[in-house]
PDB file of C-alpha atoms in Angstrom:
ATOM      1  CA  UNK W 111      -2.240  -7.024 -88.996  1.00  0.00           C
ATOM      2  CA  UNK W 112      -2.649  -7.292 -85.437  1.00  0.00           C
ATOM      3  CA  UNK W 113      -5.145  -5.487 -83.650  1.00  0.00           C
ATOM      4  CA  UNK W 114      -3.698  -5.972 -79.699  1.00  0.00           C
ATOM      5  CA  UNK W 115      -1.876  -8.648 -78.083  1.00  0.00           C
ATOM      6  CA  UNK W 116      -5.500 -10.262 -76.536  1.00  0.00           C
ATOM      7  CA  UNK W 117      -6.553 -10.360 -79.687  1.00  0.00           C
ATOM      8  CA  UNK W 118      -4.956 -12.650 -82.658  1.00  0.00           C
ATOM      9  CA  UNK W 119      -8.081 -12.904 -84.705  1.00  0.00           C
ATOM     10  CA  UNK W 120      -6.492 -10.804 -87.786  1.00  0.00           C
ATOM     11  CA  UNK W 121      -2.884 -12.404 -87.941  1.00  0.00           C
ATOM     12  CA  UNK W 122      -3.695 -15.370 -90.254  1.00  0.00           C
ATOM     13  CA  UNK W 123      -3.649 -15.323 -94.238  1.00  0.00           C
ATOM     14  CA  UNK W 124      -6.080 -18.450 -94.739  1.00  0.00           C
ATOM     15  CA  UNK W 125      -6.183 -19.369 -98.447  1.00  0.00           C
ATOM     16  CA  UNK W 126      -9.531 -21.116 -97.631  1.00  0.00           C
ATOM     17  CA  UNK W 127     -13.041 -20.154 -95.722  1.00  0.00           C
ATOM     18  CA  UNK W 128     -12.388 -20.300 -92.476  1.00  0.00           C
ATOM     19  CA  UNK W 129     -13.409 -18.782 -89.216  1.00  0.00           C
ATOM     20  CA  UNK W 130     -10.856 -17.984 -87.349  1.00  0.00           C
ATOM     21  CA  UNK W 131     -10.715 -18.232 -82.748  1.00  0.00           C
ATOM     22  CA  UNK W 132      -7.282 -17.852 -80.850  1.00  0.00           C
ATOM     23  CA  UNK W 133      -7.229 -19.454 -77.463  1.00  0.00           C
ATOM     24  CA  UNK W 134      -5.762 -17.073 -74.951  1.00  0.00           C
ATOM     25  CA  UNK W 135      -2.363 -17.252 -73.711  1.00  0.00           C
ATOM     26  CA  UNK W 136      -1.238 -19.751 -71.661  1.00  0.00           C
ATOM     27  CA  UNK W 137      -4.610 -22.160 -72.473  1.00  0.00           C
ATOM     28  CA  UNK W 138      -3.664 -25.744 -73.352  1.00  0.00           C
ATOM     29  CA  UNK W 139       0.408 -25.036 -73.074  1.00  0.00           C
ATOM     30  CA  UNK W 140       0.876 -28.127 -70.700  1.00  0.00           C
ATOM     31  CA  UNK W 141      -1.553 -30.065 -72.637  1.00  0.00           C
ATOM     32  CA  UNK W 142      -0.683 -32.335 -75.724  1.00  0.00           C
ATOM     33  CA  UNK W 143      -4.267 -33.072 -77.960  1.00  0.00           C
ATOM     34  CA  UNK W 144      -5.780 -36.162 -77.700  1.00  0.00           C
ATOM     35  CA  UNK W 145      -3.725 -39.030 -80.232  1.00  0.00           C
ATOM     36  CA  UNK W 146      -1.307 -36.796 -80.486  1.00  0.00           C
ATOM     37  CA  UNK W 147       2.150 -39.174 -81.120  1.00  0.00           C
ATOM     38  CA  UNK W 148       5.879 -38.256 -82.351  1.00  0.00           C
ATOM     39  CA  UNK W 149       6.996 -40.855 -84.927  1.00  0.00           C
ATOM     40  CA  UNK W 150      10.515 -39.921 -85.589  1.00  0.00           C
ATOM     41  CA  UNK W 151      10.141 -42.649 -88.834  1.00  0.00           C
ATOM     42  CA  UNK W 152       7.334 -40.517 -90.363  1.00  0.00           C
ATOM     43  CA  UNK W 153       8.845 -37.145 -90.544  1.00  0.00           C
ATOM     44  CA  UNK W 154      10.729 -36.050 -93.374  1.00  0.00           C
ATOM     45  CA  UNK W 155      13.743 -33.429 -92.352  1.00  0.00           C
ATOM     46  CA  UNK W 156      14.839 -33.281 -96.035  1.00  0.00           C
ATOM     47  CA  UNK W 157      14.197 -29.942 -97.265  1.00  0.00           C
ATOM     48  CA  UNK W 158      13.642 -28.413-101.077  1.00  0.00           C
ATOM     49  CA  UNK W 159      13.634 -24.943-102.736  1.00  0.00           C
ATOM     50  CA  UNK W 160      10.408 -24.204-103.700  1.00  0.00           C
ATOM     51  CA  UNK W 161      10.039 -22.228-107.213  1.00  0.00           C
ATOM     52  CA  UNK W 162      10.091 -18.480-105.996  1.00  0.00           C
ATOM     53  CA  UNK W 163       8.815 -15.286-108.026  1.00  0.00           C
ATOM     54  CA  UNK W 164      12.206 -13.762-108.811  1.00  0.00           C
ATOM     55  CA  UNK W 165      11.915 -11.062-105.954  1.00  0.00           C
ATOM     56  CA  UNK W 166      10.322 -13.316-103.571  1.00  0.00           C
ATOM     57  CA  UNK W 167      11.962 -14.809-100.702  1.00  0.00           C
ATOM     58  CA  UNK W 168      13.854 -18.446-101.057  1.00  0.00           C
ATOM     59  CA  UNK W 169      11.211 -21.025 -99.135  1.00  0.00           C
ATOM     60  CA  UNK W 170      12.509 -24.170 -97.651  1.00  0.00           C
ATOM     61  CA  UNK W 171      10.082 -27.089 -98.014  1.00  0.00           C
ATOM     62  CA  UNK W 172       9.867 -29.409 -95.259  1.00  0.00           C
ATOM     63  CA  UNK W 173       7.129 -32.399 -95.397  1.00  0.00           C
ATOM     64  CA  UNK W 174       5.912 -34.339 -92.521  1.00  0.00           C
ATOM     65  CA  UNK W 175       3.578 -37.340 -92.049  1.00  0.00           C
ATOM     66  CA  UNK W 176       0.616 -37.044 -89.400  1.00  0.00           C
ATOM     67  CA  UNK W 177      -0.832 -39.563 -87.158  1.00  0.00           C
ATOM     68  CA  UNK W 178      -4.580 -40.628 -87.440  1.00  0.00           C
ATOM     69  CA  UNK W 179      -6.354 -40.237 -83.647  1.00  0.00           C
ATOM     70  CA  UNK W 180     -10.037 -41.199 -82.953  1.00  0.00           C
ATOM     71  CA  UNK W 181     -13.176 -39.718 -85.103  1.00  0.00           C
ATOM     72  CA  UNK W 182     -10.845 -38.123 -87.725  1.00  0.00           C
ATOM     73  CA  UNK W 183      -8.033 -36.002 -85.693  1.00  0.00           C
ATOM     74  CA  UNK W 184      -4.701 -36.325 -87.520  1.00  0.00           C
ATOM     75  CA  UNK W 185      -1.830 -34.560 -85.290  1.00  0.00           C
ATOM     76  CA  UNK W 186       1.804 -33.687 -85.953  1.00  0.00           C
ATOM     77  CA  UNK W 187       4.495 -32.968 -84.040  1.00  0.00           C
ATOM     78  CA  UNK W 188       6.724 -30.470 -85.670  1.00  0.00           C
ATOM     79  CA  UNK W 189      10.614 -31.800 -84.604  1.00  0.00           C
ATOM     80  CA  UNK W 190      13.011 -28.880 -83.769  1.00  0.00           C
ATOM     81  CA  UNK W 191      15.637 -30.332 -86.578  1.00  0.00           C
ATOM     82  CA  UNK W 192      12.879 -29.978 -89.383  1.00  0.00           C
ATOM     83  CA  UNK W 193      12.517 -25.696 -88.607  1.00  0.00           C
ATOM     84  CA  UNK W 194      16.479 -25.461 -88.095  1.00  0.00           C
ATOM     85  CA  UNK W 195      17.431 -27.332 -91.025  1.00  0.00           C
ATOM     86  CA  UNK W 196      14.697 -25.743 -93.121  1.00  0.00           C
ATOM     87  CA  UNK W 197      16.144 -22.602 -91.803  1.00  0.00           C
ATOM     88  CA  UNK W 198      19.757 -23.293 -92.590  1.00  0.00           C
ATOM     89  CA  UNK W 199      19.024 -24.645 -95.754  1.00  0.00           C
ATOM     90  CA  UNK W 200      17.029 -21.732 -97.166  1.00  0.00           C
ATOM     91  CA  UNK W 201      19.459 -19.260 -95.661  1.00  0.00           C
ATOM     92  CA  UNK W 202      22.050 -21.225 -97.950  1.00  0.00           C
ATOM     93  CA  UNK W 203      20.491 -21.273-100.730  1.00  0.00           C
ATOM     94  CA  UNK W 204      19.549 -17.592-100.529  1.00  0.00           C
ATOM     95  CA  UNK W 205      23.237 -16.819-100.277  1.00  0.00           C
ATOM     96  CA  UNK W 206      24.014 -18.814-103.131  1.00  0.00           C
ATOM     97  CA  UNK W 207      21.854 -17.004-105.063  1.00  0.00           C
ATOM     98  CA  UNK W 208      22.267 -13.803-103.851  1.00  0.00           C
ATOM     99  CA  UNK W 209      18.742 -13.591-102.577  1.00  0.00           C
ATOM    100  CA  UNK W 210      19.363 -12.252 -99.260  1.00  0.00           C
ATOM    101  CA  UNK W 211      17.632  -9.335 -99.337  1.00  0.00           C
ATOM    102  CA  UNK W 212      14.154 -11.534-100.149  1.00  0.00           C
ATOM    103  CA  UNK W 213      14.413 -13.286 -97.088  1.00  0.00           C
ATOM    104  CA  UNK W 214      13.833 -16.572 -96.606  1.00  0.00           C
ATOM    105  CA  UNK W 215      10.420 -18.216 -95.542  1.00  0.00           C
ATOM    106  CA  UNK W 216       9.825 -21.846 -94.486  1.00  0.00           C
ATOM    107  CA  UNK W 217       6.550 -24.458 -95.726  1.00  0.00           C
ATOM    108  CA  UNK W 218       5.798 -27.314 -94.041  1.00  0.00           C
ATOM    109  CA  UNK W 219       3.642 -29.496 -96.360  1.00  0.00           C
ATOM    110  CA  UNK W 220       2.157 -32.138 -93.707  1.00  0.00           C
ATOM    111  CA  UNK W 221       0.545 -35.442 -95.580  1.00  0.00           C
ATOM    112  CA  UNK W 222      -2.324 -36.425 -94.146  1.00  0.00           C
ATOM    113  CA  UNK W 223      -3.971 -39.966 -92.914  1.00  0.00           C
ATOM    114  CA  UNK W 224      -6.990 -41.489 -94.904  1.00  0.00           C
ATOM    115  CA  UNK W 225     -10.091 -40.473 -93.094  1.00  0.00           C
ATOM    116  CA  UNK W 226      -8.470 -37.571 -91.352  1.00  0.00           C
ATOM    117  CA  UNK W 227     -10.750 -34.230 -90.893  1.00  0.00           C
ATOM    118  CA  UNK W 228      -8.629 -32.369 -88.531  1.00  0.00           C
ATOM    119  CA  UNK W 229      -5.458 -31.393 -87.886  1.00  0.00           C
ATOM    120  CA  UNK W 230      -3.455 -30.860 -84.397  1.00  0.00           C
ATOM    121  CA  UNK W 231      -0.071 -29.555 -85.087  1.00  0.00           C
ATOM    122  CA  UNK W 232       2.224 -29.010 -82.848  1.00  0.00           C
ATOM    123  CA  UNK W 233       5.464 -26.939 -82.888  1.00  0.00           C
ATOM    124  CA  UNK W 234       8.148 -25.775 -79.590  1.00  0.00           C
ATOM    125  CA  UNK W 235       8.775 -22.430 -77.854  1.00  0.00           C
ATOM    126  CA  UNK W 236      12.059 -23.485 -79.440  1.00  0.00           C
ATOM    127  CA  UNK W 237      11.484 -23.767 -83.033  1.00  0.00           C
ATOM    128  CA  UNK W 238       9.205 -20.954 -82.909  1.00  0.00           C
ATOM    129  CA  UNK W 239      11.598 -18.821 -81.471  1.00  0.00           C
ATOM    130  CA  UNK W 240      14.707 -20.147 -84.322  1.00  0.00           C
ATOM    131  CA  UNK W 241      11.726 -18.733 -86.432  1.00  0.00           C
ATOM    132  CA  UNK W 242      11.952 -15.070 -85.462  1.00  0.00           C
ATOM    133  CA  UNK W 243      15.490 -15.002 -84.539  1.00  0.00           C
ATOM    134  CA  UNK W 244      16.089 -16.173 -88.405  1.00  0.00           C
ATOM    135  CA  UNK W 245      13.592 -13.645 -89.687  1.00  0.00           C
ATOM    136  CA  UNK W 246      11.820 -15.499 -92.098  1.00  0.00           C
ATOM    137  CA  UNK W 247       9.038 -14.052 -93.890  1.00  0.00           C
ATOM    138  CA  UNK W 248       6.778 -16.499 -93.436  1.00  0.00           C
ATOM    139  CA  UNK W 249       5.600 -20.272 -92.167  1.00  0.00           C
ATOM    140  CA  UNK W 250       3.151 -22.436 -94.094  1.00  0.00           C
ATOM    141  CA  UNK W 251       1.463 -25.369 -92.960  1.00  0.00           C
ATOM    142  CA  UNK W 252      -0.241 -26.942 -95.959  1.00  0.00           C
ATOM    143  CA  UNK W 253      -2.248 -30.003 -96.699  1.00  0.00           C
ATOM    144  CA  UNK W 254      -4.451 -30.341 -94.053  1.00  0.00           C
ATOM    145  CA  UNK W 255      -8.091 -29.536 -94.025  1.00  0.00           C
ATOM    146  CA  UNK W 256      -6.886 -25.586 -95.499  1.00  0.00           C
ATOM    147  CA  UNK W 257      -3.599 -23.798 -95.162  1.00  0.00           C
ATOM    148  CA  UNK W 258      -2.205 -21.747 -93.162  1.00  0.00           C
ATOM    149  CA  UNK W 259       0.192 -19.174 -93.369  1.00  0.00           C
ATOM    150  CA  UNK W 260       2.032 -16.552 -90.351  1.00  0.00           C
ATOM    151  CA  UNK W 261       3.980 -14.356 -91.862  1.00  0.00           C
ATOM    152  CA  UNK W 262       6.753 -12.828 -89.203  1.00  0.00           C
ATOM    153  CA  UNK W 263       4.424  -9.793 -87.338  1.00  0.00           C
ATOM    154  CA  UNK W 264       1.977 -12.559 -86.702  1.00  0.00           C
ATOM    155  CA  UNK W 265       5.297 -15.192 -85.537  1.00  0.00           C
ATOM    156  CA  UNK W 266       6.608 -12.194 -83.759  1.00  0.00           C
ATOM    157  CA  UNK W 267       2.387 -11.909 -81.621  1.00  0.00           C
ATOM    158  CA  UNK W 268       2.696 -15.932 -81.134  1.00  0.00           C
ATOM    159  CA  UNK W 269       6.035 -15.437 -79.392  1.00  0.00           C
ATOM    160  CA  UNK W 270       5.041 -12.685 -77.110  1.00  0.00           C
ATOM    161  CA  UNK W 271       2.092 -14.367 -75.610  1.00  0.00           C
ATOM    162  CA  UNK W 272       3.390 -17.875 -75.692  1.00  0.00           C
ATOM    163  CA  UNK W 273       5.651 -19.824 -73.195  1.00  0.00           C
ATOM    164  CA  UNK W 274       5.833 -23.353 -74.630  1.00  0.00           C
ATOM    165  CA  UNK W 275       4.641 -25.039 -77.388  1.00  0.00           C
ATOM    166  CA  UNK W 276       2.192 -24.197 -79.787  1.00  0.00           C
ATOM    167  CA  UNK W 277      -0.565 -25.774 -80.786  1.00  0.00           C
ATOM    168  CA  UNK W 278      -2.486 -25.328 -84.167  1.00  0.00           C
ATOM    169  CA  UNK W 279      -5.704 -27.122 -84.805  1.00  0.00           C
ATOM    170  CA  UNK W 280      -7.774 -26.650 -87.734  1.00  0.00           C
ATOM    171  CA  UNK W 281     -11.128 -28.230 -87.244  1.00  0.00           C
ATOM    172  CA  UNK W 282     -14.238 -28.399 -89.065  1.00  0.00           C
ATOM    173  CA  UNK W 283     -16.884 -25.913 -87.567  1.00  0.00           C
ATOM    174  CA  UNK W 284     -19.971 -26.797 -87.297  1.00  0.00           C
ATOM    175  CA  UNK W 285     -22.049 -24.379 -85.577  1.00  0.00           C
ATOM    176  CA  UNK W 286     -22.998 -22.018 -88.484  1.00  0.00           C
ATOM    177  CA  UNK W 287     -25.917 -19.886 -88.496  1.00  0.00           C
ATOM    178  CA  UNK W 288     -28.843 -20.551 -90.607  1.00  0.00           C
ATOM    179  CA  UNK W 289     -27.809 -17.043 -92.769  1.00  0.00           C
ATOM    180  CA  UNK W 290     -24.216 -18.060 -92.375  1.00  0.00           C
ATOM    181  CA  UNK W 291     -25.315 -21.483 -94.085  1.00  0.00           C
ATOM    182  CA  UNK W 292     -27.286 -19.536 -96.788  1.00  0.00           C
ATOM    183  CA  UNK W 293     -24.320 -17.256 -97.716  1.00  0.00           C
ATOM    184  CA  UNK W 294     -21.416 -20.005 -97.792  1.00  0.00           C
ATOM    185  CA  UNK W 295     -23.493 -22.796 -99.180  1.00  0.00           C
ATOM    186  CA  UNK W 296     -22.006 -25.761 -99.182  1.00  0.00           C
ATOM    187  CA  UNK W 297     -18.330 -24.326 -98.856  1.00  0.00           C
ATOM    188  CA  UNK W 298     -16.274 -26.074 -95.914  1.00  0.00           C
ATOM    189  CA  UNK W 299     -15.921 -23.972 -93.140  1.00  0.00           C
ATOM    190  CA  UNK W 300     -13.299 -24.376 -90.363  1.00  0.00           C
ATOM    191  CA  UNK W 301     -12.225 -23.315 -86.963  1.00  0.00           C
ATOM    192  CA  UNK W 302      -8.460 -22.618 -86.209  1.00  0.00           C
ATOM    193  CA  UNK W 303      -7.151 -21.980 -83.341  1.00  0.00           C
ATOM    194  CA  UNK W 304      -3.338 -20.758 -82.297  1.00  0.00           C
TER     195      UNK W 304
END
């Protein structure tokens, strides 16, 4: 749940140990990480149904290929025509089955580079805002370093204090406290920021 629109630190479900740092709005909108590239060739806009718990909503699985940068930084750019055909595919398939009421939700399950540590994604105002006009109960972005998932209050927060594209890096973080050290032992941790 979201505590106020300056603060996003409570709007992520991280099925990992992560510490978790929103940059404000409007930081690094113009700005496109480091190595990030768009290779049309390594994205995947074919989508699948995963296996859903029979009141759960229909998800849409999307995968994409990122790009190995310098000293470990994989980044992916998410293509408008992979959220809007995830989108239309698990609104059909929810029909079909008469699963409307569940919702729909979409995954993106991003393969990652040899070496990689990090992960830059990148998706549009656009595709965020197909997103919340469809609904859905939920994104995932899995296989990087942990995963992520926003389910529509926190999509809804993103929207409201964005203006173009979004970026979400997940990091390794390496500026842990002695204590903090002592408690997680040797458990990756991981900055994310939105």
């Amino acid at each position: 749940e979201i505590t106020d629109k300056n603060s996003m630190n409570n709007i992520w479900h991280i099925l990992n140990n992560a510490f978790v740092s929103a940059a404000g709005p409007g930081d690094n909108d113009d700005k496109p990480p480091s190595g990030s590239v768009y290779l049309p060739g390594n994205t995947s806009t074919t989508s699948t149904m995963s296996a859903n718990a029979p009141d759960g909503p229909v998800t849409a699985v999307a995968t994409l290929t990122a790009t190995l940068g310098t000293s470990g930084a994989a980044s992916a750019v998410i293509p408008d025509d992979v959220i809007t055909d995830a989108i239309a595919n698990a609104q059909a398939v929810a029909r079909a089955q008469g699963k409307t009421a569940h919702g729909t939700s979409i995954a993106l399950n991003v393969t990652m580079p040899m070496g990689a540590t990090s992960l830059t994604a990148i998706l549009t105002q656009s595709s965020l805002n197909a997103l919340v006009s469809a609904g859905v109960s939920g994104l995932e972005l899995n296989g990087g370093p942990v995963s992520l998932s926003l389910d529509l209050k926190a999509l809804q927060e993103i929207q409201k204090q964005s203006d173009g594209k979004i970026i979400i890096s997940i990091a390794p973080f390496a500026g842990l406290s002695n204590e903090a050290k002592s408690l997680l032992g040797n458990r990756p941790v991981y900055n994310i920021t939105i």
